[in-house]
Each structure stands twice: as structure tokens, then as C-alpha cells.
mmCIF file with all atom_site columns, C-alpha atoms in Angstrom:
data_model
loop_
_atom_site.group_PDB
_atom_site.id
_atom_site.type_symbol
_atom_site.label_atom_id
_atom_site.label_alt_id
_atom_site.label_comp_id
_atom_site.label_asym_id
_atom_site.label_entity_id
_atom_site.label_seq_id
_atom_site.pdbx_PDB_ins_code
_atom_site.Cartn_x
_atom_site.Cartn_y
_atom_site.Cartn_z
_atom_site.occupancy
_atom_site.B_iso_or_equiv
_atom_site.pdbx_formal_charge
_atom_site.auth_seq_id
_atom_site.auth_comp_id
_atom_site.auth_asym_id
_atom_site.auth_atom_id
_atom_site.pdbx_PDB_model_num
ATOM 1   C CA . MET A 1 1   ? 34.052  7.654   -9.111  1.00 47.00 ? 1   MET A CA 1
ATOM 2   C CA . LYS A 1 2   ? 37.596  6.915   -10.382 1.00 52.00 ? 2   LYS A CA 1
ATOM 3   C CA . ILE A 1 3   ? 37.368  3.384   -8.999  1.00 53.00 ? 3   ILE A CA 1
ATOM 4   C CA . ASN A 1 4   ? 34.168  2.791   -10.982 1.00 65.00 ? 4   ASN A CA 1
ATOM 5   C CA . LYS A 1 5   ? 35.829  4.080   -14.180 1.00 69.00 ? 5   LYS A CA 1
ATOM 6   C CA . MET A 1 6   ? 38.833  1.842   -13.586 1.00 72.00 ? 6   MET A CA 1
ATOM 7   C CA . GLU A 1 7   ? 36.582  -1.141  -12.924 1.00 74.00 ? 7   GLU A CA 1
ATOM 8   C CA . ALA A 1 8   ? 34.537  -0.388  -16.025 1.00 74.00 ? 8   ALA A CA 1
ATOM 9   C CA . LYS A 1 9   ? 37.682  -0.160  -18.184 1.00 77.00 ? 9   LYS A CA 1
ATOM 10  C CA . ALA A 1 10  ? 38.974  -3.448  -16.770 1.00 77.00 ? 10  ALA A CA 1
ATOM 11  C CA . ILE A 1 11  ? 35.663  -5.163  -17.501 1.00 74.00 ? 11  ILE A CA 1
ATOM 12  C CA . GLU A 1 12  ? 35.576  -3.727  -21.027 1.00 75.00 ? 12  GLU A CA 1
ATOM 13  C CA . ALA A 1 13  ? 39.132  -5.021  -21.598 1.00 76.00 ? 13  ALA A CA 1
ATOM 14  C CA . GLN A 1 14  ? 38.100  -8.513  -20.448 1.00 73.00 ? 14  GLN A CA 1
ATOM 15  C CA . ILE A 1 15  ? 35.104  -8.386  -22.786 1.00 69.00 ? 15  ILE A CA 1
ATOM 16  C CA . GLU A 1 16  ? 37.377  -7.483  -25.725 1.00 70.00 ? 16  GLU A CA 1
ATOM 17  C CA . ARG A 1 17  ? 39.666  -10.402 -24.854 1.00 68.00 ? 17  ARG A CA 1
ATOM 18  C CA . LEU A 1 18  ? 36.699  -12.767 -24.849 1.00 63.00 ? 18  LEU A CA 1
ATOM 19  C CA . LYS A 1 19  ? 35.609  -11.556 -28.279 1.00 60.00 ? 19  LYS A CA 1
ATOM 20  C CA . ALA A 1 20  ? 38.976  -12.671 -29.691 1.00 57.00 ? 20  ALA A CA 1
ATOM 21  C CA . THR A 1 21  ? 39.355  -16.317 -30.666 1.00 51.00 ? 21  THR A CA 1
ATOM 22  C CA . ILE A 1 22  ? 40.710  -18.734 -28.064 1.00 53.00 ? 22  ILE A CA 1
ATOM 23  C CA . ASP A 1 23  ? 44.280  -19.770 -28.928 1.00 50.00 ? 23  ASP A CA 1
ATOM 24  C CA . ASN A 1 24  ? 45.563  -22.431 -26.592 1.00 54.00 ? 24  ASN A CA 1
ATOM 25  C CA . ALA A 1 25  ? 48.518  -24.644 -27.348 1.00 56.00 ? 25  ALA A CA 1
ATOM 26  C CA . GLU A 1 26  ? 46.224  -27.669 -27.292 1.00 59.00 ? 26  GLU A CA 1
ATOM 27  C CA . GLY A 1 27  ? 43.095  -25.793 -28.409 1.00 56.00 ? 27  GLY A CA 1
ATOM 28  C CA . LYS A 1 28  ? 41.144  -27.199 -25.452 1.00 57.00 ? 28  LYS A CA 1
ATOM 29  C CA . ARG A 1 29  ? 39.684  -25.586 -22.373 1.00 54.00 ? 29  ARG A CA 1
ATOM 30  C CA . THR A 1 30  ? 40.704  -26.794 -18.957 1.00 47.00 ? 30  THR A CA 1
ATOM 31  C CA . LYS A 1 31  ? 38.026  -28.359 -16.790 1.00 45.00 ? 31  LYS A CA 1
ATOM 32  C CA . GLY A 1 32  ? 37.334  -25.341 -14.503 1.00 45.00 ? 32  GLY A CA 1
ATOM 33  C CA . ASP A 1 33  ? 37.062  -22.680 -17.237 1.00 50.00 ? 33  ASP A CA 1
ATOM 34  C CA . GLU A 1 34  ? 33.787  -20.936 -17.984 1.00 53.00 ? 34  GLU A CA 1
ATOM 35  C CA . SER A 1 35  ? 32.449  -20.922 -21.488 1.00 60.00 ? 35  SER A CA 1
ATOM 36  C CA . PRO A 1 36  ? 33.260  -17.660 -23.264 1.00 62.00 ? 36  PRO A CA 1
ATOM 37  C CA . SER A 1 37  ? 29.553  -16.825 -23.739 1.00 66.00 ? 37  SER A CA 1
ATOM 38  C CA . ARG A 1 38  ? 28.786  -17.285 -20.040 1.00 71.00 ? 38  ARG A CA 1
ATOM 39  C CA . ARG A 1 39  ? 31.802  -15.181 -19.010 1.00 69.00 ? 39  ARG A CA 1
ATOM 40  C CA . TYR A 1 40  ? 30.866  -12.528 -21.583 1.00 68.00 ? 40  TYR A CA 1
ATOM 41  C CA . ARG A 1 41  ? 27.311  -12.358 -20.228 1.00 73.00 ? 41  ARG A CA 1
ATOM 42  C CA . HIS A 1 42  ? 28.596  -12.117 -16.651 1.00 71.00 ? 42  HIS A CA 1
ATOM 43  C CA . LEU A 1 43  ? 30.975  -9.282  -17.541 1.00 71.00 ? 43  LEU A CA 1
ATOM 44  C CA . CYS A 1 44  ? 28.238  -7.391  -19.390 1.00 70.00 ? 44  CYS A CA 1
ATOM 45  C CA . GLU A 1 45  ? 25.986  -7.685  -16.311 1.00 77.00 ? 45  GLU A CA 1
ATOM 46  C CA . GLN A 1 46  ? 28.789  -6.346  -14.100 1.00 75.00 ? 46  GLN A CA 1
ATOM 47  C CA . LEU A 1 47  ? 29.304  -3.392  -16.422 1.00 71.00 ? 47  LEU A CA 1
ATOM 48  C CA . HIS A 1 48  ? 25.562  -2.692  -16.508 1.00 70.00 ? 48  HIS A CA 1
ATOM 49  C CA . PHE A 1 49  ? 25.406  -2.877  -12.696 1.00 74.00 ? 49  PHE A CA 1
ATOM 50  C CA . LEU A 1 50  ? 28.230  -0.340  -12.339 1.00 72.00 ? 50  LEU A CA 1
ATOM 51  C CA . THR A 1 51  ? 26.587  2.138   -14.699 1.00 73.00 ? 51  THR A CA 1
ATOM 52  C CA . MET A 1 52  ? 23.165  1.718   -13.047 1.00 75.00 ? 52  MET A CA 1
ATOM 53  C CA . LYS A 1 53  ? 24.693  2.133   -9.594  1.00 72.00 ? 53  LYS A CA 1
ATOM 54  C CA . LYS A 1 54  ? 26.274  5.396   -10.715 1.00 72.00 ? 54  LYS A CA 1
ATOM 55  C CA . ALA A 1 55  ? 22.999  6.640   -12.260 1.00 71.00 ? 55  ALA A CA 1
ATOM 56  C CA . ILE A 1 56  ? 20.998  5.811   -9.124  1.00 76.00 ? 56  ILE A CA 1
ATOM 57  C CA . LEU A 1 57  ? 23.549  7.546   -6.924  1.00 70.00 ? 57  LEU A CA 1
ATOM 58  C CA . ILE A 1 58  ? 23.401  10.709  -9.042  1.00 70.00 ? 58  ILE A CA 1
ATOM 59  C CA . LEU A 1 59  ? 19.591  10.636  -9.029  1.00 66.00 ? 59  LEU A CA 1
ATOM 60  C CA . ALA A 1 60  ? 19.448  10.193  -5.238  1.00 70.00 ? 60  ALA A CA 1
ATOM 61  C CA . ILE A 1 61  ? 21.826  13.093  -4.675  1.00 70.00 ? 61  ILE A CA 1
ATOM 62  C CA . ALA A 1 62  ? 19.808  15.298  -7.010  1.00 66.00 ? 62  ALA A CA 1
ATOM 63  C CA . LEU A 1 63  ? 16.522  14.453  -5.288  1.00 64.00 ? 63  LEU A CA 1
ATOM 64  C CA . LEU A 1 64  ? 17.732  14.672  -1.723  1.00 65.00 ? 64  LEU A CA 1
ATOM 65  C CA . GLY A 1 65  ? 19.946  17.685  -2.377  1.00 64.00 ? 65  GLY A CA 1
ATOM 66  C CA . SER A 1 66  ? 16.994  19.961  -3.010  1.00 56.00 ? 66  SER A CA 1
ATOM 67  C CA . VAL A 1 67  ? 14.254  20.812  -0.561  1.00 49.00 ? 67  VAL A CA 1
ATOM 68  C CA . GLN A 1 68  ? 11.620  20.134  -3.188  1.00 53.00 ? 68  GLN A CA 1
ATOM 69  C CA . GLY A 1 69  ? 12.980  16.629  -3.749  1.00 47.00 ? 69  GLY A CA 1
ATOM 70  C CA . ALA A 1 70  ? 12.854  15.910  -0.027  1.00 49.00 ? 70  ALA A CA 1
ATOM 71  C CA . ASN A 1 71  ? 9.212   17.030  0.148   1.00 54.00 ? 71  ASN A CA 1
ATOM 72  C CA . ILE A 1 72  ? 8.224   14.540  -2.563  1.00 54.00 ? 72  ILE A CA 1
ATOM 73  C CA . MET A 1 73  ? 9.199   11.616  -0.340  1.00 55.00 ? 73  MET A CA 1
ATOM 74  C CA . ILE A 1 74  ? 7.279   12.779  2.739   1.00 59.00 ? 74  ILE A CA 1
ATOM 75  C CA . GLU A 1 75  ? 3.550   12.078  2.968   1.00 63.00 ? 75  GLU A CA 1
ATOM 76  C CA . PRO A 1 76  ? 1.370   14.993  4.001   1.00 66.00 ? 76  PRO A CA 1
ATOM 77  C CA . PRO A 1 77  ? 0.184   14.554  7.584   1.00 71.00 ? 77  PRO A CA 1
ATOM 78  C CA . ARG A 1 78  ? -3.407  13.437  8.083   1.00 70.00 ? 78  ARG A CA 1
ATOM 79  C CA . PRO A 1 79  ? -5.509  16.160  9.719   1.00 74.00 ? 79  PRO A CA 1
ATOM 80  C CA . PRO A 1 80  ? -6.186  15.484  13.392  1.00 79.00 ? 80  PRO A CA 1
ATOM 81  C CA . PRO A 1 81  ? -9.694  14.209  14.161  1.00 77.00 ? 81  PRO A CA 1
ATOM 82  C CA . LYS A 1 82  ? -12.209 16.767  15.377  1.00 85.00 ? 82  LYS A CA 1
ATOM 83  C CA . LYS A 1 83  ? -13.503 14.288  17.921  1.00 90.00 ? 83  LYS A CA 1
ATOM 84  C CA . THR A 1 84  ? -12.950 10.679  18.994  1.00 93.00 ? 84  THR A CA 1
ATOM 85  C CA . ILE A 1 85  ? -15.587 8.500   20.593  1.00 93.00 ? 85  ILE A CA 1
ATOM 86  C CA . LYS A 1 86  ? -15.829 4.909   21.688  1.00 94.00 ? 86  LYS A CA 1
ATOM 87  C CA . ALA A 1 87  ? -18.699 3.247   19.842  1.00 94.00 ? 87  ALA A CA 1
ATOM 88  C CA . ARG A 1 88  ? -20.426 -0.094  19.391  1.00 94.00 ? 88  ARG A CA 1
ATOM 89  C CA . ILE A 1 89  ? -19.753 -1.349  15.860  1.00 94.00 ? 89  ILE A CA 1
ATOM 90  C CA . THR A 1 90  ? -22.408 -3.352  14.048  1.00 93.00 ? 90  THR A CA 1
ATOM 91  C CA . ALA A 1 91  ? -22.931 -4.168  10.378  1.00 93.00 ? 91  ALA A CA 1
ATOM 92  C CA . TYR A 1 92  ? -25.824 -4.510  7.978   1.00 91.00 ? 92  TYR A CA 1
ATOM 93  C CA . TRP A 1 93  ? -26.008 -5.698  4.422   1.00 90.00 ? 93  TRP A CA 1
ATOM 94  C CA . LEU A 1 94  ? -28.059 -5.261  1.297   1.00 86.00 ? 94  LEU A CA 1
ATOM 95  C CA . GLY A 1 95  ? -31.780 -5.746  1.916   1.00 77.00 ? 95  GLY A CA 1
ATOM 96  C CA . GLU A 1 96  ? -35.061 -5.040  0.179   1.00 65.00 ? 96  GLU A CA 1
ATOM 97  C CA . ASP A 1 97  ? -34.397 -1.292  0.038   1.00 69.00 ? 97  ASP A CA 1
ATOM 98  C CA . GLY A 1 98  ? -31.417 -1.889  -2.227  1.00 79.00 ? 98  GLY A CA 1
ATOM 99  C CA . TYR A 1 99  ? -28.601 0.603   -2.139  1.00 84.00 ? 99  TYR A CA 1
ATOM 100 C CA . LYS A 1 100 ? -30.752 3.565   -1.075  1.00 86.00 ? 100 LYS A CA 1
ATOM 101 C CA . SER A 1 101 ? -30.185 5.142   2.334   1.00 88.00 ? 101 SER A CA 1
ATOM 102 C CA . SER A 1 102 ? -32.629 7.036   4.543   1.00 87.00 ? 102 SER A CA 1
ATOM 103 C CA . THR A 1 103 ? -31.096 10.291  3.316   1.00 89.00 ? 103 THR A CA 1
ATOM 104 C CA . GLY A 1 104 ? -31.657 9.302   -0.310  1.00 88.00 ? 104 GLY A CA 1
ATOM 105 C CA . LYS A 1 105 ? -27.960 8.812   -1.062  1.00 90.00 ? 105 LYS A CA 1
ATOM 106 C CA . ARG A 1 106 ? -26.698 5.624   -2.664  1.00 91.00 ? 106 ARG A CA 1
ATOM 107 C CA . LEU A 1 107 ? -24.956 3.319   -0.184  1.00 92.00 ? 107 LEU A CA 1
ATOM 108 C CA . VAL A 1 108 ? -21.492 2.073   -1.095  1.00 92.00 ? 108 VAL A CA 1
ATOM 109 C CA . SER A 1 109 ? -20.369 -1.276  0.301   1.00 92.00 ? 109 SER A CA 1
ATOM 110 C CA . GLY A 1 110 ? -17.479 -0.828  2.738   1.00 93.00 ? 110 GLY A CA 1
ATOM 111 C CA . LYS A 1 111 ? -17.704 2.980   2.571   1.00 95.00 ? 111 LYS A CA 1
ATOM 112 C CA . SER A 1 112 ? -21.124 3.919   3.990   1.00 94.00 ? 112 SER A CA 1
ATOM 113 C CA . CYS A 1 113 ? -22.390 3.642   7.545   1.00 94.00 ? 113 CYS A CA 1
ATOM 114 C CA . ALA A 1 114 ? -25.465 4.432   9.625   1.00 94.00 ? 114 ALA A CA 1
ATOM 115 C CA . VAL A 1 115 ? -25.163 6.781   12.625  1.00 95.00 ? 115 VAL A CA 1
ATOM 116 C CA . ASP A 1 116 ? -27.297 8.809   14.998  1.00 93.00 ? 116 ASP A CA 1
ATOM 117 C CA . PRO A 1 117 ? -27.562 12.173  13.187  1.00 93.00 ? 117 PRO A CA 1
ATOM 118 C CA . ARG A 1 118 ? -27.916 14.047  16.503  1.00 93.00 ? 118 ARG A CA 1
ATOM 119 C CA . LEU A 1 119 ? -24.461 12.821  17.525  1.00 92.00 ? 119 LEU A CA 1
ATOM 120 C CA . ILE A 1 120 ? -22.708 12.549  14.132  1.00 93.00 ? 120 ILE A CA 1
ATOM 121 C CA . PRO A 1 121 ? -24.074 14.693  11.263  1.00 93.00 ? 121 PRO A CA 1
ATOM 122 C CA . TYR A 1 122 ? -24.755 13.150  7.848   1.00 93.00 ? 122 TYR A CA 1
ATOM 123 C CA . GLY A 1 123 ? -21.868 13.367  5.403   1.00 92.00 ? 123 GLY A CA 1
ATOM 124 C CA . THR A 1 124 ? -19.249 13.209  8.154   1.00 93.00 ? 124 THR A CA 1
ATOM 125 C CA . LYS A 1 125 ? -16.151 11.065  7.580   1.00 94.00 ? 125 LYS A CA 1
ATOM 126 C CA . LEU A 1 126 ? -15.499 8.428   10.225  1.00 94.00 ? 126 LEU A CA 1
ATOM 127 C CA . VAL A 1 127 ? -12.210 6.566   10.586  1.00 93.00 ? 127 VAL A CA 1
ATOM 128 C CA . ILE A 1 128 ? -12.554 3.166   12.239  1.00 93.00 ? 128 ILE A CA 1
ATOM 129 C CA . GLU A 1 129 ? -9.394  1.057   12.637  1.00 91.00 ? 129 GLU A CA 1
ATOM 130 C CA . GLY A 1 130 ? -7.702  2.921   9.779   1.00 89.00 ? 130 GLY A CA 1
ATOM 131 C CA . LYS A 1 131 ? -10.588 2.604   7.295   1.00 93.00 ? 131 LYS A CA 1
ATOM 132 C CA . THR A 1 132 ? -12.713 5.616   6.261   1.00 93.00 ? 132 THR A CA 1
ATOM 133 C CA . TYR A 1 133 ? -16.522 5.507   6.157   1.00 95.00 ? 133 TYR A CA 1
ATOM 134 C CA . HIS A 1 134 ? -19.103 8.183   5.311   1.00 95.00 ? 134 HIS A CA 1
ATOM 135 C CA . ALA A 1 135 ? -22.199 8.717   7.466   1.00 95.00 ? 135 ALA A CA 1
ATOM 136 C CA . HIS A 1 136 ? -25.102 8.439   4.952   1.00 92.00 ? 136 HIS A CA 1
ATOM 137 C CA . ASP A 1 137 ? -27.743 6.446   6.789   1.00 92.00 ? 137 ASP A CA 1
ATOM 138 C CA . THR A 1 138 ? -29.554 5.979   10.078  1.00 92.00 ? 138 THR A CA 1
ATOM 139 C CA . GLY A 1 139 ? -31.984 3.557   11.627  1.00 89.00 ? 139 GLY A CA 1
ATOM 140 C CA . THR A 1 140 ? -34.206 3.159   14.683  1.00 89.00 ? 140 THR A CA 1
ATOM 141 C CA . ALA A 1 141 ? -31.847 0.635   16.342  1.00 88.00 ? 141 ALA A CA 1
ATOM 142 C CA . VAL A 1 142 ? -28.938 3.022   15.775  1.00 91.00 ? 142 VAL A CA 1
ATOM 143 C CA . ILE A 1 143 ? -30.736 6.037   17.255  1.00 90.00 ? 143 ILE A CA 1
ATOM 144 C CA . SER A 1 144 ? -32.128 4.121   20.249  1.00 90.00 ? 144 SER A CA 1
ATOM 145 C CA . ARG A 1 145 ? -28.731 2.462   20.825  1.00 89.00 ? 145 ARG A CA 1
ATOM 146 C CA . LYS A 1 146 ? -30.523 -0.870  21.076  1.00 88.00 ? 146 LYS A CA 1
ATOM 147 C CA . ALA A 1 147 ? -27.535 -2.735  19.644  1.00 82.00 ? 147 ALA A CA 1
ATOM 148 C CA . SER A 1 148 ? -25.166 -1.451  22.326  1.00 84.00 ? 148 SER A CA 1
ATOM 149 C CA . GLY A 1 149 ? -27.072 -3.239  25.090  1.00 83.00 ? 149 GLY A CA 1
ATOM 150 C CA . LYS A 1 150 ? -26.243 -2.279  28.673  1.00 85.00 ? 150 LYS A CA 1
ATOM 151 C CA . SER A 1 151 ? -23.175 -0.221  27.749  1.00 85.00 ? 151 SER A CA 1
ATOM 152 C CA . ARG A 1 152 ? -25.358 2.395   25.969  1.00 88.00 ? 152 ARG A CA 1
ATOM 153 C CA . LEU A 1 153 ? -22.462 3.358   23.686  1.00 92.00 ? 153 LEU A CA 1
ATOM 154 C CA . PRO A 1 154 ? -23.292 5.167   20.439  1.00 94.00 ? 154 PRO A CA 1
ATOM 155 C CA . VAL A 1 155 ? -23.822 2.742   17.550  1.00 94.00 ? 155 VAL A CA 1
ATOM 156 C CA . VAL A 1 156 ? -22.074 2.898   14.173  1.00 95.00 ? 156 VAL A CA 1
ATOM 157 C CA . ASP A 1 157 ? -23.649 0.476   11.697  1.00 93.00 ? 157 ASP A CA 1
ATOM 158 C CA . LEU A 1 158 ? -21.356 -0.365  8.754   1.00 94.00 ? 158 LEU A CA 1
ATOM 159 C CA . PHE A 1 159 ? -22.915 -1.173  5.365   1.00 94.00 ? 159 PHE A CA 1
ATOM 160 C CA . TYR A 1 160 ? -21.773 -4.097  3.191   1.00 93.00 ? 160 TYR A CA 1
ATOM 161 C CA . ALA A 1 161 ? -23.212 -5.708  0.065   1.00 91.00 ? 161 ALA A CA 1
ATOM 162 C CA . SER A 1 162 ? -23.196 -9.225  1.545   1.00 91.00 ? 162 SER A CA 1
ATOM 163 C CA . GLU A 1 163 ? -23.433 -10.855 4.934   1.00 91.00 ? 163 GLU A CA 1
ATOM 164 C CA . ARG A 1 164 ? -20.065 -12.529 4.375   1.00 92.00 ? 164 ARG A CA 1
ATOM 165 C CA . GLN A 1 165 ? -18.297 -9.177  3.865   1.00 93.00 ? 165 GLN A CA 1
ATOM 166 C CA . ALA A 1 166 ? -20.046 -7.718  6.911   1.00 92.00 ? 166 ALA A CA 1
ATOM 167 C CA . ARG A 1 167 ? -19.030 -10.587 9.190   1.00 93.00 ? 167 ARG A CA 1
ATOM 168 C CA . ARG A 1 168 ? -15.423 -10.483 7.949   1.00 93.00 ? 168 ARG A CA 1
ATOM 169 C CA . GLU A 1 169 ? -15.161 -6.737  8.665   1.00 92.00 ? 169 GLU A CA 1
ATOM 170 C CA . LEU A 1 170 ? -16.756 -7.117  12.107  1.00 92.00 ? 170 LEU A CA 1
ATOM 171 C CA . ALA A 1 171 ? -14.198 -9.807  12.931  1.00 92.00 ? 171 ALA A CA 1
ATOM 172 C CA . ARG A 1 172 ? -11.425 -7.374  11.957  1.00 90.00 ? 172 ARG A CA 1
ATOM 173 C CA . VAL A 1 173 ? -12.806 -4.347  13.828  1.00 91.00 ? 173 VAL A CA 1
ATOM 174 C CA . GLY A 1 174 ? -14.399 -5.965  16.894  1.00 90.00 ? 174 GLY A CA 1
ATOM 175 C CA . ARG A 1 175 ? -17.533 -5.124  18.870  1.00 90.00 ? 175 ARG A CA 1
ATOM 176 C CA . THR A 1 176 ? -16.323 -1.779  20.149  1.00 92.00 ? 176 THR A CA 1
ATOM 177 C CA . ALA A 1 177 ? -13.797 0.588   18.602  1.00 93.00 ? 177 ALA A CA 1
ATOM 178 C CA . VAL A 1 178 ? -12.497 4.121   18.839  1.00 93.00 ? 178 VAL A CA 1
ATOM 179 C CA . VAL A 1 179 ? -14.094 6.153   16.081  1.00 94.00 ? 179 VAL A CA 1
ATOM 180 C CA . GLU A 1 180 ? -12.356 9.269   14.773  1.00 93.00 ? 180 GLU A CA 1
ATOM 181 C CA . ILE A 1 181 ? -14.862 11.861  13.555  1.00 92.00 ? 181 ILE A CA 1
ATOM 182 C CA . GLN A 1 182 ? -13.387 14.167  10.892  1.00 87.00 ? 182 GLN A CA 1
#
């Protein structure tokens, strides 16, 4: 810290010199000299940087020095999934029924999905490729696994407000995905 104090004092001394009037023998600046205002601004920035550097260092030591400070920086671990399954992912969008699901709950675009309630109970959280969905709906094609074709995988049908959103999400996720049931 002594070096920083010495540097700060040297910078402050240079600033004081710049505040004084320029007395040259000729009264002119040589070609390579900086203007006093530019040099003054540069020195003030250096001084500010030194004081901020010191403040950040003290803050970091205070935070990392205590156990409580270290816990602030660590994210709580996500609970492990109760079950993981491989499923066929499909999507549907807003139709004539509006935002109402078969369970009576309001569907939320990008958050709700249709599942087979015998396999995945209603209200269960599903994590598909890092995104969380809630099982609020079902359908005959989902229960019969018609959409999965010959593979006969369970079907998870994601709800979106528009066809464009649904197609974009299906392109991101793919036809089949590992689904974490939580």
C-alpha cells in the first residue's frame, strides 16, 4: 500500500504543478508537449484509478475473508431430478380452446406442456434442454403415443402461443430429448 500512497502523492504533485501558470523562457510549448488540460485530466484519471483499485481490493478481501461472503458468490445446487426419461418432443400452439388446458389451468406459452398423466403427474416440473416446463395438459395423441411413431417413446407436447415460436423451440430441442422429471 505504501507504493500506492507514493504514487498518489507524486500524481497530486504533478497536478499542482499543472495548476500553476506555464513560465517558459520563450512562453511557447515545444511540439511534443501535451496541453495542460489534457495532462491534468490524465493525471486525475490515474489518481481515481489508484483509489478505486485500493477500494476494490479492500472489498474483495472483506467478502472473501468471511465464510458468509464466500457463500454469496456460490449458487445453490439444483436438486437432482427424481427421474429422467427419453421422450419424443412435439409442440402445439394456441387453438380454438384458447389458453385453457384439459385440467382447467391457464396455459403459459413456453412454460406449459402436455403429458401422459399416468406416466408424469399434473403439476410436475420437467426440465428439457435446460428449460423448465410445467405439466398442465394432456391429449389423446400424447396418451396413445401416436406422435412417437415406431419408437413408442413417451410424448411431451410443448405449448406455445404461435406456430413460429413452436417451430423455433423444436429446432432447438430436437425430436427426442432427455427429460428430467422433478
